[in-house]
PDB file of C-alpha atoms and ligand atoms in Angstrom:
ATOM      1  CA  UNK A  21      32.360  16.111  -5.042  1.00 69.00           C
ATOM      2  CA  UNK A  22      33.490  15.278  -1.532  1.00 84.00           C
ATOM      3  CA  UNK A  23      30.480  16.122   0.599  1.00 94.00           C
ATOM      4  CA  UNK A  24      28.189  13.781   2.502  1.00 97.00           C
ATOM      5  CA  UNK A  25      24.529  14.589   1.679  1.00 98.00           C
ATOM      6  CA  UNK A  26      22.251  14.007   4.684  1.00 98.00           C
ATOM      7  CA  UNK A  27      18.497  13.694   4.154  1.00 98.00           C
ATOM      8  CA  UNK A  28      15.456  14.416   6.322  1.00 98.00           C
ATOM      9  CA  UNK A  29      12.963  11.529   6.263  1.00 98.00           C
ATOM     10  CA  UNK A  30       9.267  11.930   5.373  1.00 98.00           C
ATOM     11  CA  UNK A  31       6.756  10.022   7.536  1.00 98.00           C
ATOM     12  CA  UNK A  32       3.531   8.317   6.505  1.00 97.00           C
ATOM     13  CA  UNK A  33       0.690   7.457   8.851  1.00 96.00           C
ATOM     14  CA  UNK A  34      -0.932   4.128   8.026  1.00 93.00           C
ATOM     15  CA  UNK A  35      -3.774   2.217   9.688  1.00 90.00           C
ATOM     16  CA  UNK A  36      -1.308  -0.638  10.335  1.00 93.00           C
ATOM     17  CA  UNK A  37       1.533   1.564  11.642  1.00 96.00           C
ATOM     18  CA  UNK A  38       2.879   1.945  15.189  1.00 97.00           C
ATOM     19  CA  UNK A  39       5.240   4.102  17.206  1.00 98.00           C
ATOM     20  CA  UNK A  40       8.553   2.259  16.903  1.00 98.00           C
ATOM     21  CA  UNK A  41       9.944   4.811  14.474  1.00 98.00           C
ATOM     22  CA  UNK A  42       9.912   7.145  17.458  1.00 98.00           C
ATOM     23  CA  UNK A  43      10.774   4.592  20.165  1.00 97.00           C
ATOM     24  CA  UNK A  44      13.559   2.778  18.289  1.00 96.00           C
ATOM     25  CA  UNK A  45      14.873   5.466  15.994  1.00 97.00           C
ATOM     26  CA  UNK A  46      14.102   8.668  17.867  1.00 96.00           C
ATOM     27  CA  UNK A  47      12.236  10.229  14.960  1.00 98.00           C
ATOM     28  CA  UNK A  48       9.686  12.964  15.534  1.00 97.00           C
ATOM     29  CA  UNK A  49       6.696  11.107  14.072  1.00 97.00           C
ATOM     30  CA  UNK A  50       3.285  12.586  13.333  1.00 96.00           C
ATOM     31  CA  UNK A  51       1.249  10.048  15.388  1.00 96.00           C
ATOM     32  CA  UNK A  52       1.228   6.594  16.933  1.00 95.00           C
ATOM     33  CA  UNK A  53       0.090   4.951  13.705  1.00 96.00           C
ATOM     34  CA  UNK A  54       3.182   5.912  11.717  1.00 98.00           C
ATOM     35  CA  UNK A  55       3.893   3.078   9.311  1.00 97.00           C
ATOM     36  CA  UNK A  56       6.618   4.360   7.009  1.00 97.00           C
ATOM     37  CA  UNK A  57       9.737   6.478   7.153  1.00 98.00           C
ATOM     38  CA  UNK A  58      10.674   7.454   3.576  1.00 98.00           C
ATOM     39  CA  UNK A  59      14.316   7.801   4.418  1.00 98.00           C
ATOM     40  CA  UNK A  60      15.759   8.451   0.962  1.00 98.00           C
ATOM     41  CA  UNK A  61      13.063   9.411  -1.493  1.00 97.00           C
ATOM     42  CA  UNK A  62      12.603  11.776  -4.424  1.00 97.00           C
ATOM     43  CA  UNK A  63       9.090  10.531  -5.036  1.00 94.00           C
ATOM     44  CA  UNK A  64       6.389  13.200  -5.486  1.00 92.00           C
ATOM     45  CA  UNK A  65       4.397  11.689  -2.581  1.00 92.00           C
ATOM     46  CA  UNK A  66       7.339  12.221  -0.200  1.00 95.00           C
ATOM     47  CA  UNK A  67      10.372  14.107  -1.418  1.00 97.00           C
ATOM     48  CA  UNK A  68      13.185  14.271   1.173  1.00 98.00           C
ATOM     49  CA  UNK A  69      14.944  17.553   2.003  1.00 98.00           C
ATOM     50  CA  UNK A  70      18.721  17.848   2.285  1.00 98.00           C
ATOM     51  CA  UNK A  71      19.853  18.640   5.848  1.00 97.00           C
ATOM     52  CA  UNK A  72      22.903  20.919   6.036  1.00 96.00           C
ATOM     53  CA  UNK A  73      25.801  21.346   3.591  1.00 96.00           C
ATOM     54  CA  UNK A  74      25.856  23.126   0.229  1.00 96.00           C
ATOM     55  CA  UNK A  75      22.448  21.774  -0.836  1.00 97.00           C
ATOM     56  CA  UNK A  76      20.624  22.422   2.472  1.00 98.00           C
ATOM     57  CA  UNK A  77      16.860  22.783   2.089  1.00 97.00           C
ATOM     58  CA  UNK A  78      16.692  21.424  -1.449  1.00 98.00           C
ATOM     59  CA  UNK A  79      14.574  18.415  -2.301  1.00 98.00           C
ATOM     60  CA  UNK A  80      16.247  15.254  -3.472  1.00 98.00           C
ATOM     61  CA  UNK A  81      14.190  15.432  -6.697  1.00 98.00           C
ATOM     62  CA  UNK A  82      15.724  18.872  -7.377  1.00 98.00           C
ATOM     63  CA  UNK A  83      19.246  17.533  -7.010  1.00 98.00           C
ATOM     64  CA  UNK A  84      18.331  14.728  -9.364  1.00 98.00           C
ATOM     65  CA  UNK A  85      16.988  17.265 -11.896  1.00 97.00           C
ATOM     66  CA  UNK A  86      19.625  19.949 -11.651  1.00 97.00           C
ATOM     67  CA  UNK A  87      22.745  18.326 -10.269  1.00 97.00           C
ATOM     68  CA  UNK A  88      22.796  15.006 -12.066  1.00 97.00           C
ATOM     69  CA  UNK A  89      26.600  14.997 -11.758  1.00 96.00           C
ATOM     70  CA  UNK A  90      26.087  14.080  -8.064  1.00 97.00           C
ATOM     71  CA  UNK A  91      24.685  10.774  -9.272  1.00 97.00           C
ATOM     72  CA  UNK A  92      27.328  10.059 -11.875  1.00 95.00           C
ATOM     73  CA  UNK A  93      25.211  11.498 -14.664  1.00 93.00           C
ATOM     74  CA  UNK A  94      23.140   8.302 -14.902  1.00 94.00           C
ATOM     75  CA  UNK A  95      20.026   8.407 -17.090  1.00 93.00           C
ATOM     76  CA  UNK A  96      16.400   8.318 -15.904  1.00 91.00           C
ATOM     77  CA  UNK A  97      13.349  10.539 -15.533  1.00 90.00           C
ATOM     78  CA  UNK A  98      13.147   9.898 -11.795  1.00 92.00           C
ATOM     79  CA  UNK A  99      15.617   9.146  -9.011  1.00 96.00           C
ATOM     80  CA  UNK A 100      15.846   5.373  -9.313  1.00 95.00           C
ATOM     81  CA  UNK A 101      15.597   4.193  -5.673  1.00 97.00           C
ATOM     82  CA  UNK A 102      13.421   4.612  -2.619  1.00 97.00           C
ATOM     83  CA  UNK A 103      14.615   3.511   0.827  1.00 98.00           C
ATOM     84  CA  UNK A 104      12.061   3.096   3.585  1.00 98.00           C
ATOM     85  CA  UNK A 105      11.873   1.880   7.169  1.00 98.00           C
ATOM     86  CA  UNK A 106       8.541   0.219   7.783  1.00 98.00           C
ATOM     87  CA  UNK A 107       6.987  -0.288  11.229  1.00 98.00           C
ATOM     88  CA  UNK A 108       4.183  -2.805  10.814  1.00 98.00           C
ATOM     89  CA  UNK A 109       2.275  -3.002  14.088  1.00 97.00           C
ATOM     90  CA  UNK A 110      -0.603  -4.741  12.274  1.00 96.00           C
ATOM     91  CA  UNK A 111      -0.707  -6.860   9.122  1.00 96.00           C
ATOM     92  CA  UNK A 112      -0.421  -5.054   5.784  1.00 96.00           C
ATOM     93  CA  UNK A 113      -2.760  -6.080   2.984  1.00 95.00           C
ATOM     94  CA  UNK A 114      -1.549  -8.776   0.586  1.00 96.00           C
ATOM     95  CA  UNK A 115      -0.244  -7.272  -2.598  1.00 97.00           C
ATOM     96  CA  UNK A 116       1.675  -7.743  -5.796  1.00 98.00           C
ATOM     97  CA  UNK A 117       3.559  -5.297  -8.058  1.00 97.00           C
ATOM     98  CA  UNK A 118       3.804  -5.242 -11.854  1.00 97.00           C
ATOM     99  CA  UNK A 119       7.078  -5.281 -13.721  1.00 96.00           C
ATOM    100  CA  UNK A 120       8.276  -2.320 -15.833  1.00 93.00           C
ATOM    101  CA  UNK A 121       6.661  -3.575 -19.039  1.00 95.00           C
ATOM    102  CA  UNK A 122       3.215  -4.134 -17.485  1.00 96.00           C
ATOM    103  CA  UNK A 123       3.299  -0.835 -15.566  1.00 95.00           C
ATOM    104  CA  UNK A 124       4.375   1.090 -18.654  1.00 93.00           C
ATOM    105  CA  UNK A 125       1.389  -0.276 -20.590  1.00 95.00           C
ATOM    106  CA  UNK A 126      -1.275  -0.244 -17.856  1.00 96.00           C
ATOM    107  CA  UNK A 127      -0.181   2.524 -15.448  1.00 94.00           C
ATOM    108  CA  UNK A 128       0.600   5.585 -17.649  1.00 91.00           C
ATOM    109  CA  UNK A 129       4.214   4.768 -18.246  1.00 87.00           C
ATOM    110  CA  UNK A 130       5.094   4.205 -14.552  1.00 87.00           C
ATOM    111  CA  UNK A 131       7.931   1.965 -13.451  1.00 88.00           C
ATOM    112  CA  UNK A 132       7.230  -1.479 -12.042  1.00 93.00           C
ATOM    113  CA  UNK A 133       8.443  -2.400  -8.630  1.00 95.00           C
ATOM    114  CA  UNK A 134      11.141  -4.752  -7.477  1.00 96.00           C
ATOM    115  CA  UNK A 135      11.784  -4.466  -3.764  1.00 97.00           C
ATOM    116  CA  UNK A 136      13.772  -6.115  -0.983  1.00 97.00           C
ATOM    117  CA  UNK A 137      13.403  -6.412   2.759  1.00 97.00           C
ATOM    118  CA  UNK A 138      15.983  -6.556   5.509  1.00 98.00           C
ATOM    119  CA  UNK A 139      14.338  -7.566   8.786  1.00 98.00           C
ATOM    120  CA  UNK A 140      15.654  -5.045  11.339  1.00 98.00           C
ATOM    121  CA  UNK A 141      13.664  -6.514  14.176  1.00 98.00           C
ATOM    122  CA  UNK A 142      10.545  -8.582  14.741  1.00 98.00           C
ATOM    123  CA  UNK A 143       8.452 -10.317  17.389  1.00 97.00           C
ATOM    124  CA  UNK A 144       9.478 -13.858  18.364  1.00 96.00           C
ATOM    125  CA  UNK A 145       6.654 -15.481  16.382  1.00 96.00           C
ATOM    126  CA  UNK A 146       6.586 -12.959  13.488  1.00 97.00           C
ATOM    127  CA  UNK A 147       5.633 -14.082  10.002  1.00 97.00           C
ATOM    128  CA  UNK A 148       5.483 -12.628   6.540  1.00 97.00           C
ATOM    129  CA  UNK A 149       3.664 -13.593   3.345  1.00 97.00           C
ATOM    130  CA  UNK A 150       5.834 -14.459   0.342  1.00 97.00           C
ATOM    131  CA  UNK A 151       4.437 -16.475  -2.545  1.00 97.00           C
ATOM    132  CA  UNK A 152       1.348 -18.595  -2.988  1.00 98.00           C
ATOM    133  CA  UNK A 153       0.312 -22.234  -3.332  1.00 98.00           C
ATOM    134  CA  UNK A 154      -1.383 -22.233  -6.744  1.00 97.00           C
ATOM    135  CA  UNK A 155       0.401 -24.497  -9.186  1.00 97.00           C
ATOM    136  CA  UNK A 156      -0.932 -22.859 -12.330  1.00 97.00           C
ATOM    137  CA  UNK A 157      -2.646 -19.698 -13.494  1.00 96.00           C
ATOM    138  CA  UNK A 158      -5.943 -21.593 -13.759  1.00 96.00           C
ATOM    139  CA  UNK A 159      -5.700 -22.756 -10.158  1.00 97.00           C
ATOM    140  CA  UNK A 160      -4.781 -19.215  -9.087  1.00 97.00           C
ATOM    141  CA  UNK A 161      -7.834 -17.773 -10.817  1.00 96.00           C
ATOM    142  CA  UNK A 162     -10.080 -20.402  -9.358  1.00 97.00           C
ATOM    143  CA  UNK A 163      -8.829 -19.858  -5.796  1.00 96.00           C
ATOM    144  CA  UNK A 164      -9.208 -16.079  -6.139  1.00 95.00           C
ATOM    145  CA  UNK A 165     -12.686 -16.404  -7.622  1.00 94.00           C
ATOM    146  CA  UNK A 166     -13.723 -18.714  -4.808  1.00 95.00           C
ATOM    147  CA  UNK A 167     -12.226 -16.330  -2.230  1.00 93.00           C
ATOM    148  CA  UNK A 168      -9.874 -19.026  -0.869  1.00 95.00           C
ATOM    149  CA  UNK A 169      -7.181 -16.502   0.004  1.00 95.00           C
ATOM    150  CA  UNK A 170      -6.138 -18.166   3.288  1.00 94.00           C
ATOM    151  CA  UNK A 171      -5.351 -21.377   1.337  1.00 96.00           C
ATOM    152  CA  UNK A 172      -3.674 -19.456  -1.415  1.00 97.00           C
ATOM    153  CA  UNK A 173      -1.121 -17.361   0.430  1.00 97.00           C
ATOM    154  CA  UNK A 174       2.171 -18.746   1.695  1.00 97.00           C
ATOM    155  CA  UNK A 175       2.968 -17.550   5.239  1.00 97.00           C
ATOM    156  CA  UNK A 176       6.496 -18.103   6.523  1.00 97.00           C
ATOM    157  CA  UNK A 177       8.266 -17.372   9.829  1.00 97.00           C
ATOM    158  CA  UNK A 178      10.882 -14.594   9.950  1.00 97.00           C
ATOM    159  CA  UNK A 179      13.636 -13.610  12.306  1.00 97.00           C
ATOM    160  CA  UNK A 180      15.826 -10.556  12.792  1.00 97.00           C
ATOM    161  CA  UNK A 181      18.505 -10.331  10.118  1.00 97.00           C
ATOM    162  CA  UNK A 182      16.583 -12.237   7.413  1.00 96.00           C
ATOM    163  CA  UNK A 183      16.597 -10.768   3.919  1.00 96.00           C
ATOM    164  CA  UNK A 184      14.140 -11.191   1.065  1.00 96.00           C
ATOM    165  CA  UNK A 185      14.306 -10.149  -2.581  1.00 95.00           C
ATOM    166  CA  UNK A 186      10.751  -9.610  -3.927  1.00 96.00           C
ATOM    167  CA  UNK A 187      10.423  -9.640  -7.684  1.00 96.00           C
ATOM    168  CA  UNK A 188       7.411  -8.212  -9.571  1.00 97.00           C
ATOM    169  CA  UNK A 189       4.633 -10.765  -9.691  1.00 97.00           C
ATOM    170  CA  UNK A 190       5.405 -12.098  -6.189  1.00 98.00           C
ATOM    171  CA  UNK A 191       2.500 -12.149  -3.753  1.00 98.00           C
ATOM    172  CA  UNK A 192       3.748 -10.565  -0.546  1.00 98.00           C
ATOM    173  CA  UNK A 193       2.797  -8.866   2.722  1.00 97.00           C
ATOM    174  CA  UNK A 194       4.507  -7.664   5.855  1.00 97.00           C
ATOM    175  CA  UNK A 195       2.695  -8.970   8.923  1.00 97.00           C
ATOM    176  CA  UNK A 196       2.385  -7.292  12.296  1.00 97.00           C
ATOM    177  CA  UNK A 197       5.302  -7.105  14.735  1.00 98.00           C
ATOM    178  CA  UNK A 198       7.944  -6.503  12.033  1.00 98.00           C
ATOM    179  CA  UNK A 199      10.378  -3.650  11.481  1.00 98.00           C
ATOM    180  CA  UNK A 200      11.887  -3.653   7.982  1.00 98.00           C
ATOM    181  CA  UNK A 201      14.330  -1.645   5.908  1.00 98.00           C
ATOM    182  CA  UNK A 202      13.136  -1.711   2.329  1.00 98.00           C
ATOM    183  CA  UNK A 203      15.100  -0.747  -0.787  1.00 97.00           C
ATOM    184  CA  UNK A 204      12.876  -0.549  -3.825  1.00 96.00           C
ATOM    185  CA  UNK A 205      12.457   0.893  -7.270  1.00 93.00           C
ATOM    186  CA  UNK A 206      10.985   4.362  -7.107  1.00 89.00           C
ATOM    187  CA  UNK A 207       7.386   3.388  -7.794  1.00 85.00           C
ATOM    188  CA  UNK A 208       4.079   3.315  -6.008  1.00 81.00           C
ATOM    189  CA  UNK A 209       2.183   0.864  -8.194  1.00 92.00           C
ATOM    190  CA  UNK A 210       0.609  -1.748  -5.957  1.00 95.00           C
ATOM    191  CA  UNK A 211      -2.226  -4.174  -6.628  1.00 97.00           C
ATOM    192  CA  UNK A 212      -4.096  -5.285  -3.529  1.00 96.00           C
ATOM    193  CA  UNK A 213      -5.057  -8.924  -3.673  1.00 96.00           C
ATOM    194  CA  UNK A 214      -6.521  -9.542  -0.235  1.00 95.00           C
ATOM    195  CA  UNK A 215      -7.080  -7.493   2.919  1.00 93.00           C
ATOM    196  CA  UNK A 216      -8.119 -10.227   5.415  1.00 91.00           C
ATOM    197  CA  UNK A 217     -11.676  -8.998   5.022  1.00 88.00           C
ATOM    198  CA  UNK A 218     -10.895  -5.901   7.102  1.00 88.00           C
ATOM    199  CA  UNK A 219     -12.857  -2.698   7.014  1.00 85.00           C
ATOM    200  CA  UNK A 220     -11.420   0.785   6.818  1.00 79.00           C
ATOM    201  CA  UNK A 221     -13.917   3.546   7.718  1.00 82.00           C
ATOM    202  CA  UNK A 222     -16.637   0.917   7.632  1.00 88.00           C
ATOM    203  CA  UNK A 223     -15.814  -0.245   4.075  1.00 91.00           C
ATOM    204  CA  UNK A 224     -13.471  -2.849   2.677  1.00 89.00           C
ATOM    205  CA  UNK A 225     -10.471  -1.304   0.890  1.00 88.00           C
ATOM    206  CA  UNK A 226     -10.437  -1.644  -2.867  1.00 91.00           C
ATOM    207  CA  UNK A 227      -8.982  -4.843  -4.321  1.00 94.00           C
ATOM    208  CA  UNK A 228      -7.328  -5.125  -7.742  1.00 96.00           C
ATOM    209  CA  UNK A 229      -8.044  -8.745  -8.598  1.00 95.00           C
ATOM    210  CA  UNK A 230      -7.860  -8.569 -12.422  1.00 96.00           C
ATOM    211  CA  UNK A 231      -4.529  -6.804 -12.468  1.00 97.00           C
ATOM    212  CA  UNK A 232      -3.233  -9.059  -9.674  1.00 97.00           C
ATOM    213  CA  UNK A 233      -4.154 -12.155 -11.659  1.00 96.00           C
ATOM    214  CA  UNK A 234      -2.436 -10.682 -14.743  1.00 96.00           C
ATOM    215  CA  UNK A 235       0.879 -10.143 -12.988  1.00 97.00           C
ATOM    216  CA  UNK A 236       1.174 -12.937 -10.391  1.00 98.00           C
ATOM    217  CA  UNK A 237       3.782 -15.517 -11.441  1.00 97.00           C
ATOM    218  CA  UNK A 238       2.701 -19.208 -11.317  1.00 96.00           C
ATOM    219  CA  UNK A 239       3.897 -21.294  -9.689  1.00 96.00           C
ATOM    220  CA  UNK A 240       5.677 -19.142  -7.095  1.00 96.00           C
ATOM    221  CA  UNK A 241       9.476 -19.437  -7.193  1.00 93.00           C
ATOM    222  CA  UNK A 242      11.656 -18.512  -4.237  1.00 89.00           C
ATOM    223  CA  UNK A 243      14.747 -16.397  -4.797  1.00 86.00           C
ATOM    224  CA  UNK A 244      17.608 -17.767  -2.786  1.00 80.00           C
ATOM    225  CA  UNK A 245      19.621 -14.994  -1.184  1.00 74.00           C
ATOM    226  CA  UNK A 246      23.294 -15.176  -2.050  1.00 78.00           C
ATOM    227  CA  UNK A 247      24.762 -13.625   1.066  1.00 93.00           C
ATOM    228  CA  UNK A 248      28.558 -13.414   1.031  1.00 95.00           C
ATOM    229  CA  UNK A 249      30.839 -11.814   3.605  1.00 96.00           C
ATOM    230  CA  UNK A 250      34.025  -9.799   3.144  1.00 95.00           C
ATOM    231  CA  UNK A 251      36.141  -9.375   6.256  1.00 95.00           C
ATOM    232  CA  UNK A 252      38.052  -6.144   6.910  1.00 93.00           C
ATOM    233  CA  UNK A 253      40.242  -5.311   9.955  1.00 93.00           C
ATOM    234  CA  UNK A 254      37.493  -3.284  11.690  1.00 97.00           C
ATOM    235  CA  UNK A 255      34.417  -4.160   9.653  1.00 98.00           C
ATOM    236  CA  UNK A 256      32.468  -6.846   7.857  1.00 98.00           C
ATOM    237  CA  UNK A 257      30.750  -6.186   4.540  1.00 97.00           C
ATOM    238  CA  UNK A 258      27.920  -8.586   3.747  1.00 97.00           C
ATOM    239  CA  UNK A 259      26.531  -8.597   0.273  1.00 96.00           C
ATOM    240  CA  UNK A 260      22.724  -9.046   0.308  1.00 96.00           C
ATOM    241  CA  UNK A 261      21.524  -8.749  -3.288  1.00 95.00           C
ATOM    242  CA  UNK A 262      22.324  -7.446  -6.768  1.00 94.00           C
ATOM    243  CA  UNK A 263      19.724  -7.077  -9.476  1.00 93.00           C
ATOM    244  CA  UNK A 264      19.108  -4.835 -12.483  1.00 93.00           C
ATOM    245  CA  UNK A 265      17.752  -2.080 -10.193  1.00 94.00           C
ATOM    246  CA  UNK A 266      19.870  -2.090  -7.066  1.00 96.00           C
ATOM    247  CA  UNK A 267      22.689  -3.588  -5.067  1.00 96.00           C
ATOM    248  CA  UNK A 268      22.271  -3.839  -1.323  1.00 97.00           C
ATOM    249  CA  UNK A 269      25.031  -4.540   1.210  1.00 97.00           C
ATOM    250  CA  UNK A 270      25.135  -4.626   4.988  1.00 98.00           C
ATOM    251  CA  UNK A 271      28.099  -3.112   6.794  1.00 98.00           C
ATOM    252  CA  UNK A 272      29.046  -4.009  10.331  1.00 98.00           C
ATOM    253  CA  UNK A 273      31.547  -1.511  11.680  1.00 98.00           C
ATOM    254  CA  UNK A 274      33.622  -2.696  14.679  1.00 98.00           C
ATOM    255  CA  UNK A 275      36.266  -0.024  15.114  1.00 98.00           C
ATOM    256  CA  UNK A 276      36.481   1.196  11.561  1.00 97.00           C
ATOM    257  CA  UNK A 277      37.652   0.580   8.034  1.00 97.00           C
ATOM    258  CA  UNK A 278      38.348   2.352   4.756  1.00 97.00           C
ATOM    259  CA  UNK A 279      36.262   1.632   1.698  1.00 96.00           C
ATOM    260  CA  UNK A 280      36.326   2.846  -1.874  1.00 95.00           C
ATOM    261  CA  UNK A 281      33.087   3.765  -3.636  1.00 94.00           C
ATOM    262  CA  UNK A 282      32.929   2.299  -7.144  1.00 91.00           C
ATOM    263  CA  UNK A 283      29.199   2.863  -7.738  1.00 94.00           C
ATOM    264  CA  UNK A 284      27.781   6.108  -9.282  1.00 95.00           C
ATOM    265  CA  UNK A 285      26.533   6.997  -5.770  1.00 97.00           C
ATOM    266  CA  UNK A 286      25.710   5.189  -2.547  1.00 98.00           C
ATOM    267  CA  UNK A 287      22.853   5.509  -0.044  1.00 98.00           C
ATOM    268  CA  UNK A 288      23.641   4.643   3.600  1.00 98.00           C
ATOM    269  CA  UNK A 289      21.174   4.020   6.393  1.00 98.00           C
ATOM    270  CA  UNK A 290      22.488   3.653   9.926  1.00 98.00           C
ATOM    271  CA  UNK A 291      20.250   0.994  11.478  1.00 98.00           C
ATOM    272  CA  UNK A 292      22.157   0.281  14.692  1.00 98.00           C
ATOM    273  CA  UNK A 293      24.748   2.032  16.902  1.00 98.00           C
ATOM    274  CA  UNK A 294      26.755   5.143  16.180  1.00 98.00           C
ATOM    275  CA  UNK A 295      30.037   6.263  14.701  1.00 98.00           C
ATOM    276  CA  UNK A 296      31.290   8.551  12.002  1.00 98.00           C
ATOM    277  CA  UNK A 297      31.754   8.954   8.269  1.00 98.00           C
ATOM    278  CA  UNK A 298      35.079  10.710   7.582  1.00 97.00           C
ATOM    279  CA  UNK A 299      34.887  12.388  10.957  1.00 95.00           C
ATOM    280  CA  UNK A 300      31.215  13.515  10.780  1.00 97.00           C
ATOM    281  CA  UNK A 301      29.202  11.858  13.530  1.00 98.00           C
ATOM    282  CA  UNK A 302      26.304   9.633  12.530  1.00 98.00           C
ATOM    283  CA  UNK A 303      23.959   7.478  14.542  1.00 98.00           C
ATOM    284  CA  UNK A 304      21.026   5.103  14.223  1.00 98.00           C
ATOM    285  CA  UNK A 305      18.295   6.683  12.111  1.00 98.00           C
ATOM    286  CA  UNK A 306      20.662   8.806   9.927  1.00 98.00           C
ATOM    287  CA  UNK A 307      20.505   8.430   6.164  1.00 98.00           C
ATOM    288  CA  UNK A 308      23.013   9.903   3.773  1.00 98.00           C
ATOM    289  CA  UNK A 309      24.261   9.774   0.226  1.00 98.00           C
ATOM    290  CA  UNK A 310      27.842   9.703  -0.931  1.00 98.00           C
ATOM    291  CA  UNK A 311      27.780  11.420  -4.304  1.00 97.00           C
ATOM    292  CA  UNK A 312      29.667  10.458  -7.477  1.00 96.00           C
ATOM    293  CA  UNK A 313      33.403  10.895  -7.270  1.00 94.00           C
ATOM    294  CA  UNK A 314      33.492  10.657  -3.476  1.00 96.00           C
ATOM    295  CA  UNK A 315      36.050   7.848  -3.751  1.00 94.00           C
ATOM    296  CA  UNK A 316      37.666   6.646  -0.568  1.00 96.00           C
ATOM    297  CA  UNK A 317      35.716   6.883   2.711  1.00 97.00           C
ATOM    298  CA  UNK A 318      36.211   5.813   6.266  1.00 97.00           C
ATOM    299  CA  UNK A 319      33.467   4.490   8.522  1.00 98.00           C
ATOM    300  CA  UNK A 320      34.340   4.168  12.207  1.00 98.00           C
ATOM    301  CA  UNK A 321      32.588   3.416  15.439  1.00 98.00           C
ATOM    302  CA  UNK A 322      30.294   0.583  16.471  1.00 98.00           C
ATOM    303  CA  UNK A 323      27.413   0.496  14.024  1.00 98.00           C
ATOM    304  CA  UNK A 324      25.442  -1.369  11.407  1.00 98.00           C
ATOM    305  CA  UNK A 325      24.502   0.223   8.070  1.00 98.00           C
ATOM    306  CA  UNK A 326      22.569  -0.826   5.035  1.00 98.00           C
ATOM    307  CA  UNK A 327      24.131   0.453   1.810  1.00 98.00           C
ATOM    308  CA  UNK A 328      21.970   0.670  -1.323  1.00 97.00           C
ATOM    309  CA  UNK A 329      23.141   1.660  -4.778  1.00 97.00           C
ATOM    310  CA  UNK A 330      21.957   1.378  -8.345  1.00 94.00           C
ATOM    311  CA  UNK A 331      22.172  -2.063  -9.960  1.00 76.00           C
ATOM    312  CA  UNK A 332      25.333  -3.397 -11.452  1.00 64.00           C
TER     313      UNK A 332
HETATM  314 ZN1  LIG B  28       5.467  -4.357  -1.989  1.00 89.63          ZN
END
């Protein structure tokens, strides 16, 4: 198969969302509280359509079901990844995800959720929440029971270009003024730990304290990103993360370079600039898949891409 598969994003309005998906990416968003662009998704809550080519108008889930050869014939009930761009104008609630084993048992056989964040842009003083300060499960339970969430959560500064791998059991939240590209397992299971006491339609949003306490790892352990760079004549490939679920790289194209795809398939998101893939023009905001067997490809122009593939 030697065809680039372009996808149409699905947008989600969120109370914390903004309008940067329109302003920065030129997307036609449904309103000025648009929080999420589901750029590459086969999830039932937002299943992307193929734009152009032999599969035009089909959902990604349908390709996964009926044309598994496009994805190297890999096993799985659902398309394994979900790539999003998130525009957080306001703070998101503080949450934690279960792992596969916990989700399977407690959430009707769902997958758990490992996710990672590449900070596309953020305000000068932007922060995120990653981890917590409780030294043991007992201390964690006590702090939650006493409602000492502000003491519990670990807030850290972020800057453009930072990258974070977020394992299941990690307390986390995106805070306002942050634009993120997220690659994650295809799952929606989220336990809300704390919502800053905010009200939505006059009521606090539901919290999931018991399940949160079950899954939060104590004490918190940071994952150190192992970012390595490979220099090409007209490009730089920076490796961001590899885990059991995905591999994520960042490509900086300055002129152009040839690459060879070794993964079953690759998802590309153009996050800056413009250029082409094998002569087809692409620009910031485009998302596409190179299917199995695509082999050698050439990226040219002046652009930055995030490349996500299944774990190795
Ligand atoms: Zn999350």
